[in-house]
């Protein structure tokens, strides 16, 4: 397995999501007074008119500190409930590696494997490397790709 992650500091998150004029995103944070931020989810909702007005939520980032699986499960359960029952979305999608420690949480909540997604990485030495996302043990997500809506 290969371990990769992207820098996700406040400068990057603001640039990627909140300064983006094309799409509107929301963030939900889990925080404890003693530990600080345990994790967060960034998501957006779009209506795809080409798909008979499919109302879809896209989980762009799903990041949690190592060992905070229960916080991740609580937040994802809350988000799924809100999206399904209060916001009326038809579909929730995200990219997550099967080797990600939180994969099991998505699976238990009813997320289904749709297809395998290759991951192309340009490294500092300018070698192009292609990974099968199933073998990448990391926190890579939809927001880290060019497939992001």
PDB file of N, CA and C in Angstrom, residues 5-13 17 40 60-63 139-141 144:
ATOM      1  N   UNK A   5      -1.263  11.888   1.207  1.00  0.00           N
ATOM      2  CA  UNK A   5      -2.261  12.812   1.731  1.00  0.00           C
ATOM      3  C   UNK A   5      -1.933  14.186   1.181  1.00  0.00           C
ATOM      4  N   UNK A   6      -2.930  15.029   1.119  1.00  0.00           N
ATOM      5  CA  UNK A   6      -2.750  16.393   0.665  1.00  0.00           C
ATOM      6  C   UNK A   6      -2.792  17.331   1.854  1.00  0.00           C
ATOM      7  N   UNK A   7      -2.098  18.449   1.735  1.00  0.00           N
ATOM      8  CA  UNK A   7      -2.152  19.456   2.798  1.00  0.00           C
ATOM      9  C   UNK A   7      -3.551  20.051   2.810  1.00  0.00           C
ATOM     10  N   UNK A   8      -4.150  20.077   3.972  1.00  0.00           N
ATOM     11  CA  UNK A   8      -5.497  20.607   4.104  1.00  0.00           C
ATOM     12  C   UNK A   8      -5.547  21.637   5.220  1.00  0.00           C
ATOM     13  N   UNK A   9      -4.736  22.655   5.093  1.00  0.00           N
ATOM     14  CA  UNK A   9      -4.763  23.726   6.086  1.00  0.00           C
ATOM     15  C   UNK A   9      -5.877  24.707   5.738  1.00  0.00           C
ATOM     16  N   UNK A  10      -6.095  25.708   6.589  1.00  0.00           N
ATOM     17  CA  UNK A  10      -7.203  26.639   6.373  1.00  0.00           C
ATOM     18  C   UNK A  10      -7.051  27.414   5.066  1.00  0.00           C
ATOM     19  N   UNK A  11      -5.820  27.729   4.679  1.00  0.00           N
ATOM     20  CA  UNK A  11      -5.592  28.451   3.424  1.00  0.00           C
ATOM     21  C   UNK A  11      -6.080  27.613   2.231  1.00  0.00           C
ATOM     22  N   UNK A  12      -5.706  26.348   2.232  1.00  0.00           N
ATOM     23  CA  UNK A  12      -6.137  25.469   1.145  1.00  0.00           C
ATOM     24  C   UNK A  12      -7.652  25.289   1.147  1.00  0.00           C
ATOM     25  N   UNK A  13      -8.238  24.991   2.301  1.00  0.00           N
ATOM     26  CA  UNK A  13      -9.681  24.744   2.370  1.00  0.00           C
ATOM     27  C   UNK A  13     -10.479  25.972   1.938  1.00  0.00           C
ATOM     28  N   UNK A  17     -12.737  25.529  -1.423  1.00  0.00           N
ATOM     29  CA  UNK A  17     -14.179  25.416  -1.249  1.00  0.00           C
ATOM     30  C   UNK A  17     -14.913  26.742  -1.072  1.00  0.00           C
ATOM     31  N   UNK A  40     -13.705  16.796  10.167  1.00  0.00           N
ATOM     32  CA  UNK A  40     -14.690  17.612   9.468  1.00  0.00           C
ATOM     33  C   UNK A  40     -15.128  16.929   8.183  1.00  0.00           C
ATOM     34  N   UNK A  60     -17.018  16.093  -0.341  1.00  0.00           N
ATOM     35  CA  UNK A  60     -15.764  16.500  -0.963  1.00  0.00           C
ATOM     36  C   UNK A  60     -14.553  16.143  -0.105  1.00  0.00           C
ATOM     37  N   UNK A  61     -14.661  16.329   1.183  1.00  0.00           N
ATOM     38  CA  UNK A  61     -13.584  16.006   2.123  1.00  0.00           C
ATOM     39  C   UNK A  61     -14.208  15.314   3.334  1.00  0.00           C
ATOM     40  N   UNK A  62     -13.548  14.282   3.794  1.00  0.00           N
ATOM     41  CA  UNK A  62     -13.953  13.531   4.979  1.00  0.00           C
ATOM     42  C   UNK A  62     -12.668  13.255   5.739  1.00  0.00           C
ATOM     43  N   UNK A  63     -12.344  14.096   6.695  1.00  0.00           N
ATOM     44  CA  UNK A  63     -11.046  14.010   7.384  1.00  0.00           C
ATOM     45  C   UNK A  63     -11.225  13.937   8.895  1.00  0.00           C
ATOM     46  N   UNK A 139      -6.139   9.563   3.037  1.00  0.00           N
ATOM     47  CA  UNK A 139      -7.357  10.335   3.213  1.00  0.00           C
ATOM     48  C   UNK A 139      -7.728  11.033   1.909  1.00  0.00           C
ATOM     49  N   UNK A 140      -7.390  10.462   0.777  1.00  0.00           N
ATOM     50  CA  UNK A 140      -7.757  11.063  -0.504  1.00  0.00           C
ATOM     51  C   UNK A 140      -9.269  11.056  -0.641  1.00  0.00           C
ATOM     52  N   UNK A 141      -9.805  12.123  -1.247  1.00  0.00           N
ATOM     53  CA  UNK A 141     -11.249  12.227  -1.364  1.00  0.00           C
ATOM     54  C   UNK A 141     -11.638  12.906  -2.658  1.00  0.00           C
ATOM     55  N   UNK A 144     -10.050  16.101  -3.812  1.00  0.00           N
ATOM     56  CA  UNK A 144      -8.646  16.057  -4.222  1.00  0.00           C
ATOM     57  C   UNK A 144      -8.492  15.683  -5.695  1.00  0.00           C
TER      58      UNK A 144
END
